[in-house]
PDB file of C-alpha atoms in Angstrom:
ATOM      1  CA  UNK S1241     147.748 155.554 -29.649  1.00 51.00           C
ATOM      2  CA  UNK S1242     149.751 153.029 -31.693  1.00 49.00           C
ATOM      3  CA  UNK S1243     149.778 149.506 -30.342  1.00 58.00           C
ATOM      4  CA  UNK S1244     153.484 149.277 -31.254  1.00 62.00           C
ATOM      5  CA  UNK S1245     154.245 151.448 -28.219  1.00 69.00           C
ATOM      6  CA  UNK S1246     153.368 150.371 -24.628  1.00 74.00           C
ATOM      7  CA  UNK S1247     151.075 152.800 -22.799  1.00 79.00           C
ATOM      8  CA  UNK S1248     148.913 153.052 -19.686  1.00 82.00           C
ATOM      9  CA  UNK S1249     145.267 152.087 -20.285  1.00 82.00           C
ATOM     10  CA  UNK S1250     143.675 153.705 -17.206  1.00 82.00           C
ATOM     11  CA  UNK S1251     140.360 155.446 -17.922  1.00 79.00           C
ATOM     12  CA  UNK S1252     140.578 154.932 -21.685  1.00 85.00           C
ATOM     13  CA  UNK S1253     137.062 154.276 -22.955  1.00 85.00           C
ATOM     14  CA  UNK S1254     138.141 151.703 -25.544  1.00 87.00           C
ATOM     15  CA  UNK S1255     139.564 149.627 -22.669  1.00 87.00           C
ATOM     16  CA  UNK S1256     136.907 150.222 -20.005  1.00 86.00           C
ATOM     17  CA  UNK S1257     134.325 148.977 -22.540  1.00 86.00           C
ATOM     18  CA  UNK S1258     136.504 146.080 -23.674  1.00 86.00           C
ATOM     19  CA  UNK S1259     134.807 142.675 -24.038  1.00 88.00           C
ATOM     20  CA  UNK S1260     136.895 139.585 -23.329  1.00 88.00           C
ATOM     21  CA  UNK S1261     136.927 136.785 -25.908  1.00 88.00           C
ATOM     22  CA  UNK S1262     138.259 133.283 -25.301  1.00 90.00           C
ATOM     23  CA  UNK S1263     141.279 132.587 -27.536  1.00 86.00           C
ATOM     24  CA  UNK S1264     144.507 130.626 -27.897  1.00 87.00           C
ATOM     25  CA  UNK S1265     146.368 132.764 -25.341  1.00 87.00           C
ATOM     26  CA  UNK S1266     143.830 131.811 -22.673  1.00 91.00           C
ATOM     27  CA  UNK S1267     144.305 128.142 -23.605  1.00 93.00           C
ATOM     28  CA  UNK S1268     148.072 128.560 -23.321  1.00 90.00           C
ATOM     29  CA  UNK S1269     147.724 130.209 -19.901  1.00 92.00           C
ATOM     30  CA  UNK S1270     145.423 127.458 -18.620  1.00 94.00           C
ATOM     31  CA  UNK S1271     147.748 124.711 -19.858  1.00 93.00           C
ATOM     32  CA  UNK S1272     150.813 126.395 -18.351  1.00 91.00           C
ATOM     33  CA  UNK S1273     148.946 126.582 -15.025  1.00 92.00           C
ATOM     34  CA  UNK S1274     147.814 122.950 -15.168  1.00 93.00           C
ATOM     35  CA  UNK S1275     151.300 121.511 -15.479  1.00 88.00           C
ATOM     36  CA  UNK S1276     152.240 123.319 -12.247  1.00 91.00           C
ATOM     37  CA  UNK S1277     149.582 121.438 -10.255  1.00 93.00           C
ATOM     38  CA  UNK S1278     151.692 118.255  -9.707  1.00 94.00           C
ATOM     39  CA  UNK S1279     154.519 120.392  -8.297  1.00 93.00           C
ATOM     40  CA  UNK S1280     152.096 122.124  -5.922  1.00 94.00           C
ATOM     41  CA  UNK S1281     150.679 118.797  -4.716  1.00 95.00           C
ATOM     42  CA  UNK S1282     154.124 117.270  -4.197  1.00 95.00           C
ATOM     43  CA  UNK S1283     155.263 120.338  -2.260  1.00 94.00           C
ATOM     44  CA  UNK S1284     152.182 120.158  -0.009  1.00 95.00           C
ATOM     45  CA  UNK S1285     152.921 116.475   0.682  1.00 94.00           C
ATOM     46  CA  UNK S1286     156.515 117.357   1.561  1.00 93.00           C
ATOM     47  CA  UNK S1287     155.384 120.134   3.907  1.00 93.00           C
ATOM     48  CA  UNK S1288     152.994 117.731   5.635  1.00 91.00           C
ATOM     49  CA  UNK S1289     155.777 115.168   5.972  1.00 90.00           C
ATOM     50  CA  UNK S1290     158.171 117.763   7.408  1.00 88.00           C
ATOM     51  CA  UNK S1291     155.771 118.906  10.140  1.00 88.00           C
ATOM     52  CA  UNK S1292     154.163 115.586  11.080  1.00 85.00           C
ATOM     53  CA  UNK S1293     156.452 112.672  10.181  1.00 81.00           C
ATOM     54  CA  UNK S1294     159.989 113.935   9.750  1.00 79.00           C
ATOM     55  CA  UNK S1295     162.366 112.762  12.493  1.00 72.00           C
ATOM     56  CA  UNK S1296     164.786 115.581  13.133  1.00 66.00           C
ATOM     57  CA  UNK S1297     167.224 113.477  15.143  1.00 60.00           C
ATOM     58  CA  UNK S1298     168.193 111.359  12.122  1.00 64.00           C
ATOM     59  CA  UNK S1299     171.412 112.067  10.240  1.00 65.00           C
ATOM     60  CA  UNK S1300     170.035 110.871   6.900  1.00 69.00           C
ATOM     61  CA  UNK S1301     168.690 114.318   6.036  1.00 77.00           C
ATOM     62  CA  UNK S1302     169.485 117.458   7.955  1.00 83.00           C
ATOM     63  CA  UNK S1303     166.337 119.347   9.037  1.00 86.00           C
ATOM     64  CA  UNK S1304     167.928 122.647   7.983  1.00 89.00           C
ATOM     65  CA  UNK S1305     168.497 121.310   4.468  1.00 90.00           C
ATOM     66  CA  UNK S1306     164.949 119.970   4.223  1.00 91.00           C
ATOM     67  CA  UNK S1307     163.434 123.192   5.594  1.00 93.00           C
ATOM     68  CA  UNK S1308     165.485 125.420   3.286  1.00 94.00           C
ATOM     69  CA  UNK S1309     164.477 123.261   0.324  1.00 95.00           C
ATOM     70  CA  UNK S1310     160.790 123.648   1.207  1.00 95.00           C
ATOM     71  CA  UNK S1311     161.187 127.409   1.608  1.00 96.00           C
ATOM     72  CA  UNK S1312     162.861 127.540  -1.798  1.00 96.00           C
ATOM     73  CA  UNK S1313     160.046 125.477  -3.341  1.00 95.00           C
ATOM     74  CA  UNK S1314     157.299 127.582  -1.751  1.00 96.00           C
ATOM     75  CA  UNK S1315     159.024 130.800  -2.819  1.00 96.00           C
ATOM     76  CA  UNK S1316     159.228 129.559  -6.394  1.00 95.00           C
ATOM     77  CA  UNK S1317     155.567 128.522  -6.434  1.00 95.00           C
ATOM     78  CA  UNK S1318     154.370 131.793  -4.921  1.00 96.00           C
ATOM     79  CA  UNK S1319     156.596 133.676  -7.354  1.00 94.00           C
ATOM     80  CA  UNK S1320     154.949 131.732 -10.178  1.00 94.00           C
ATOM     81  CA  UNK S1321     151.487 132.556  -8.810  1.00 95.00           C
ATOM     82  CA  UNK S1322     152.179 136.291  -8.825  1.00 94.00           C
ATOM     83  CA  UNK S1323     153.831 136.014 -12.229  1.00 93.00           C
ATOM     84  CA  UNK S1324     150.494 134.709 -13.492  1.00 94.00           C
ATOM     85  CA  UNK S1325     148.616 137.521 -11.747  1.00 93.00           C
ATOM     86  CA  UNK S1326     151.028 140.164 -13.049  1.00 92.00           C
ATOM     87  CA  UNK S1327     151.646 138.989 -16.605  1.00 91.00           C
ATOM     88  CA  UNK S1328     150.083 135.825 -17.924  1.00 92.00           C
ATOM     89  CA  UNK S1329     146.466 136.311 -16.827  1.00 92.00           C
ATOM     90  CA  UNK S1330     146.278 140.024 -17.773  1.00 92.00           C
ATOM     91  CA  UNK S1331     147.736 139.163 -21.194  1.00 91.00           C
ATOM     92  CA  UNK S1332     144.675 137.030 -21.930  1.00 91.00           C
ATOM     93  CA  UNK S1333     142.619 140.302 -21.809  1.00 90.00           C
ATOM     94  CA  UNK S1334     140.277 138.852 -19.160  1.00 91.00           C
ATOM     95  CA  UNK S1335     141.197 141.682 -16.738  1.00 88.00           C
ATOM     96  CA  UNK S1336     141.454 144.500 -19.271  1.00 89.00           C
ATOM     97  CA  UNK S1337     138.160 146.235 -18.486  1.00 90.00           C
ATOM     98  CA  UNK S1338     138.749 145.839 -14.738  1.00 88.00           C
ATOM     99  CA  UNK S1339     142.293 147.238 -15.037  1.00 86.00           C
ATOM    100  CA  UNK S1340     141.218 150.181 -17.171  1.00 87.00           C
ATOM    101  CA  UNK S1341     138.559 151.289 -14.682  1.00 85.00           C
ATOM    102  CA  UNK S1342     141.289 152.644 -12.388  1.00 76.00           C
ATOM    103  CA  UNK S1343     139.245 151.874  -9.266  1.00 75.00           C
ATOM    104  CA  UNK S1344     141.572 149.237  -7.798  1.00 81.00           C
ATOM    105  CA  UNK S1345     145.005 150.848  -7.251  1.00 83.00           C
ATOM    106  CA  UNK S1346     145.599 149.111  -3.902  1.00 87.00           C
ATOM    107  CA  UNK S1347     144.976 145.664  -5.376  1.00 90.00           C
ATOM    108  CA  UNK S1348     147.372 146.397  -8.234  1.00 89.00           C
ATOM    109  CA  UNK S1349     149.994 147.649  -5.750  1.00 90.00           C
ATOM    110  CA  UNK S1350     149.630 144.486  -3.641  1.00 92.00           C
ATOM    111  CA  UNK S1351     149.977 142.243  -6.694  1.00 92.00           C
ATOM    112  CA  UNK S1352     153.099 144.004  -7.954  1.00 91.00           C
ATOM    113  CA  UNK S1353     154.630 144.254  -4.464  1.00 93.00           C
ATOM    114  CA  UNK S1354     154.075 140.515  -3.970  1.00 94.00           C
ATOM    115  CA  UNK S1355     155.622 139.781  -7.357  1.00 94.00           C
ATOM    116  CA  UNK S1356     158.801 141.700  -6.432  1.00 94.00           C
ATOM    117  CA  UNK S1357     158.859 140.209  -2.923  1.00 96.00           C
ATOM    118  CA  UNK S1358     158.579 136.585  -4.006  1.00 95.00           C
ATOM    119  CA  UNK S1359     160.970 137.158  -6.901  1.00 94.00           C
ATOM    120  CA  UNK S1360     163.568 138.261  -4.328  1.00 95.00           C
ATOM    121  CA  UNK S1361     162.667 135.477  -1.910  1.00 96.00           C
ATOM    122  CA  UNK S1362     163.086 132.727  -4.476  1.00 94.00           C
ATOM    123  CA  UNK S1363     166.527 134.040  -5.478  1.00 94.00           C
ATOM    124  CA  UNK S1364     167.765 134.389  -1.894  1.00 96.00           C
ATOM    125  CA  UNK S1365     166.215 131.105  -0.718  1.00 95.00           C
ATOM    126  CA  UNK S1366     168.001 129.260  -3.527  1.00 95.00           C
ATOM    127  CA  UNK S1367     171.299 130.716  -2.325  1.00 95.00           C
ATOM    128  CA  UNK S1368     170.428 129.738   1.255  1.00 94.00           C
ATOM    129  CA  UNK S1369     169.670 126.151   0.244  1.00 95.00           C
ATOM    130  CA  UNK S1370     172.976 125.666  -1.564  1.00 94.00           C
ATOM    131  CA  UNK S1371     174.955 127.465   1.144  1.00 94.00           C
ATOM    132  CA  UNK S1372     173.617 125.103   3.817  1.00 92.00           C
ATOM    133  CA  UNK S1373     174.453 122.107   1.636  1.00 90.00           C
ATOM    134  CA  UNK S1374     178.049 123.315   1.426  1.00 91.00           C
ATOM    135  CA  UNK S1375     178.208 123.873   5.201  1.00 90.00           C
ATOM    136  CA  UNK S1376     176.979 120.333   5.868  1.00 86.00           C
ATOM    137  CA  UNK S1377     179.759 118.899   3.708  1.00 85.00           C
ATOM    138  CA  UNK S1378     182.354 119.844   6.345  1.00 85.00           C
ATOM    139  CA  UNK S1379     182.037 118.085   9.738  1.00 82.00           C
ATOM    140  CA  UNK S1380     184.023 120.824  11.481  1.00 83.00           C
ATOM    141  CA  UNK S1381     181.383 123.481  10.728  1.00 85.00           C
ATOM    142  CA  UNK S1382     178.324 121.277  10.302  1.00 82.00           C
ATOM    143  CA  UNK S1383     176.953 122.358  13.688  1.00 86.00           C
ATOM    144  CA  UNK S1384     176.678 125.915  12.332  1.00 88.00           C
ATOM    145  CA  UNK S1385     173.960 124.884   9.876  1.00 87.00           C
ATOM    146  CA  UNK S1386     171.086 125.396  12.318  1.00 88.00           C
ATOM    147  CA  UNK S1387     172.001 128.911  13.563  1.00 92.00           C
ATOM    148  CA  UNK S1388     172.986 129.936  10.032  1.00 92.00           C
ATOM    149  CA  UNK S1389     169.616 128.780   8.734  1.00 93.00           C
ATOM    150  CA  UNK S1390     167.681 130.778  11.331  1.00 93.00           C
ATOM    151  CA  UNK S1391     169.766 133.941  11.003  1.00 95.00           C
ATOM    152  CA  UNK S1392     169.987 133.959   7.211  1.00 95.00           C
ATOM    153  CA  UNK S1393     166.290 133.173   6.784  1.00 94.00           C
ATOM    154  CA  UNK S1394     165.444 136.246   8.861  1.00 96.00           C
ATOM    155  CA  UNK S1395     167.932 138.341   6.861  1.00 96.00           C
ATOM    156  CA  UNK S1396     166.652 137.287   3.432  1.00 96.00           C
ATOM    157  CA  UNK S1397     163.074 137.953   4.541  1.00 96.00           C
ATOM    158  CA  UNK S1398     164.021 141.490   5.583  1.00 96.00           C
ATOM    159  CA  UNK S1399     166.057 141.999   2.406  1.00 95.00           C
ATOM    160  CA  UNK S1400     163.145 140.906   0.235  1.00 95.00           C
ATOM    161  CA  UNK S1401     160.847 143.385   1.978  1.00 95.00           C
ATOM    162  CA  UNK S1402     163.470 146.133   1.724  1.00 94.00           C
ATOM    163  CA  UNK S1403     163.871 145.550  -2.015  1.00 93.00           C
ATOM    164  CA  UNK S1404     160.120 145.393  -2.652  1.00 92.00           C
ATOM    165  CA  UNK S1405     158.686 148.046  -0.346  1.00 91.00           C
ATOM    166  CA  UNK S1406     160.010 151.093  -2.291  1.00 87.00           C
ATOM    167  CA  UNK S1407     157.978 149.916  -5.299  1.00 85.00           C
ATOM    168  CA  UNK S1408     154.789 150.800  -3.405  1.00 86.00           C
ATOM    169  CA  UNK S1409     155.626 154.490  -3.840  1.00 84.00           C
ATOM    170  CA  UNK S1410     156.148 154.154  -7.594  1.00 83.00           C
ATOM    171  CA  UNK S1411     153.297 154.827 -10.032  1.00 84.00           C
ATOM    172  CA  UNK S1412     151.950 151.598 -11.468  1.00 85.00           C
ATOM    173  CA  UNK S1413     149.057 150.334 -13.498  1.00 86.00           C
ATOM    174  CA  UNK S1414     148.031 148.190 -16.457  1.00 88.00           C
ATOM    175  CA  UNK S1415     150.058 148.621 -19.632  1.00 89.00           C
ATOM    176  CA  UNK S1416     148.977 147.681 -23.141  1.00 89.00           C
ATOM    177  CA  UNK S1417     151.831 145.589 -24.509  1.00 86.00           C
ATOM    178  CA  UNK S1418     152.749 145.934 -28.173  1.00 82.00           C
ATOM    179  CA  UNK S1419     152.723 143.670 -31.215  1.00 76.00           C
ATOM    180  CA  UNK S1420     152.572 140.659 -31.562  1.00 80.00           C
ATOM    181  CA  UNK S1421     150.031 140.781 -28.727  1.00 82.00           C
ATOM    182  CA  UNK S1422     146.512 141.856 -29.595  1.00 85.00           C
ATOM    183  CA  UNK S1423     144.567 144.913 -28.522  1.00 88.00           C
ATOM    184  CA  UNK S1424     143.586 144.534 -24.850  1.00 86.00           C
ATOM    185  CA  UNK S1425     146.557 142.369 -23.836  1.00 88.00           C
ATOM    186  CA  UNK S1426     148.022 144.090 -20.786  1.00 90.00           C
ATOM    187  CA  UNK S1427     150.472 143.544 -17.953  1.00 90.00           C
ATOM    188  CA  UNK S1428     150.659 145.093 -14.495  1.00 90.00           C
ATOM    189  CA  UNK S1429     153.805 147.193 -14.296  1.00 85.00           C
ATOM    190  CA  UNK S1430     155.495 150.333 -13.059  1.00 83.00           C
ATOM    191  CA  UNK S1431     154.523 153.350 -15.146  1.00 75.00           C
ATOM    192  CA  UNK S1432     155.860 156.857 -15.810  1.00 57.00           C
ATOM    193  CA  UNK S1433     154.536 159.739 -13.715  1.00 50.00           C
ATOM    194  CA  UNK S1434     152.698 161.093 -16.745  1.00 45.00           C
ATOM    195  CA  UNK S1435     150.302 158.420 -18.102  1.00 44.00           C
ATOM    196  CA  UNK S1436     150.575 159.912 -21.592  1.00 44.00           C
ATOM    197  CA  UNK S1437     154.340 159.396 -21.720  1.00 42.00           C
ATOM    198  CA  UNK S1438     155.572 156.659 -23.999  1.00 39.00           C
ATOM    199  CA  UNK S1439     157.450 153.966 -22.124  1.00 39.00           C
ATOM    200  CA  UNK S1440     160.016 151.478 -23.301  1.00 37.00           C
ATOM    201  CA  UNK S1441     160.215 148.006 -21.936  1.00 38.00           C
ATOM    202  CA  UNK S1442     162.130 144.803 -21.488  1.00 38.00           C
ATOM    203  CA  UNK S1443     159.819 141.830 -21.584  1.00 39.00           C
ATOM    204  CA  UNK S1444     160.181 138.181 -20.722  1.00 40.00           C
ATOM    205  CA  UNK S1445     157.743 135.564 -19.431  1.00 37.00           C
ATOM    206  CA  UNK S1446     159.169 136.110 -15.956  1.00 39.00           C
ATOM    207  CA  UNK S1447     160.022 139.809 -15.935  1.00 43.00           C
ATOM    208  CA  UNK S1448     158.823 143.093 -17.339  1.00 42.00           C
ATOM    209  CA  UNK S1449     159.586 146.661 -16.368  1.00 44.00           C
ATOM    210  CA  UNK S1450     159.102 150.035 -17.976  1.00 40.00           C
ATOM    211  CA  UNK S1451     160.928 153.327 -17.943  1.00 41.00           C
ATOM    212  CA  UNK S1452     160.830 156.648 -19.748  1.00 39.00           C
ATOM    213  CA  UNK S1453     162.927 157.309 -22.775  1.00 39.00           C
ATOM    214  CA  UNK S1454     164.066 155.560 -25.927  1.00 39.00           C
ATOM    215  CA  UNK S1455     166.961 153.455 -24.674  1.00 36.00           C
ATOM    216  CA  UNK S1456     166.606 149.713 -24.738  1.00 34.00           C
ATOM    217  CA  UNK S1457     166.750 148.010 -21.356  1.00 33.00           C
ATOM    218  CA  UNK S1458     168.926 144.908 -21.133  1.00 35.00           C
ATOM    219  CA  UNK S1459     167.131 141.600 -20.759  1.00 35.00           C
ATOM    220  CA  UNK S1460     167.998 138.304 -19.113  1.00 37.00           C
ATOM    221  CA  UNK S1461     166.625 135.731 -21.527  1.00 36.00           C
ATOM    222  CA  UNK S1462     166.095 135.219 -25.232  1.00 33.00           C
ATOM    223  CA  UNK S1463     162.362 135.955 -25.242  1.00 36.00           C
ATOM    224  CA  UNK S1464     162.312 139.719 -25.471  1.00 36.00           C
ATOM    225  CA  UNK S1465     162.088 142.513 -27.934  1.00 31.00           C
ATOM    226  CA  UNK S1466     165.094 144.710 -28.475  1.00 30.00           C
ATOM    227  CA  UNK S1467     163.436 148.058 -29.082  1.00 29.00           C
ATOM    228  CA  UNK S1468     159.965 149.523 -29.112  1.00 29.00           C
ATOM    229  CA  UNK S1469     160.845 150.969 -32.503  1.00 27.00           C
ATOM    230  CA  UNK S1470     162.470 147.837 -33.952  1.00 31.00           C
ATOM    231  CA  UNK S1471     161.638 144.223 -34.617  1.00 33.00           C
ATOM    232  CA  UNK S1472     159.856 142.215 -31.937  1.00 32.00           C
ATOM    233  CA  UNK S1473     160.793 138.594 -31.292  1.00 37.00           C
ATOM    234  CA  UNK S1474     158.123 135.993 -30.733  1.00 36.00           C
ATOM    235  CA  UNK S1475     157.362 136.236 -27.028  1.00 36.00           C
ATOM    236  CA  UNK S1476     154.002 134.461 -27.001  1.00 35.00           C
TER     237      UNK S1476
END
């Protein structure tokens, strides 16, 4: 099948027998992971400070604001982790043979479910953080910050599960992505019911999804290709 069209690689012999080779895309993935390490370390220090040294009776920094900020940070970092597991690492071809074997559907489902869950959590937690900041600006409603934080945190957790759980029933697997990526570069994604169906896609470093048909799916950043039959932008 042409590499200009995304397709499912499950049980294809050319992929199950694929041999990984170290290349520039692996270097790029490693470097992009390394510059996230300082953020992870700083977040861990902040979490330690919040639980062991933070004095909640001080008015300098509201505990609800601090807690919502940490939840937002953790959601972003976990979202980044599952973005790597869903897109960036598979694109290096290091998982291609493993993906093509088709013996690990539950692991693939867990990875993609977690990606959707943390994607939702980081969006909602950002809204929660800024909402609480606005509440604390007004002394007349400032006392509502604590109950709002507890209630809304529970709601956004349930919403994130509700938005992600239906994906577990959808067919999913590893998809060969088209030019300019090389043979063996895959992503974990939803797939059509029939593995032989051609799928079209909208791709970005933070989002990819597939559907049947020939219509282009709208995208939310500049790094995407407009049509599986047209010109591809540089998305590497």
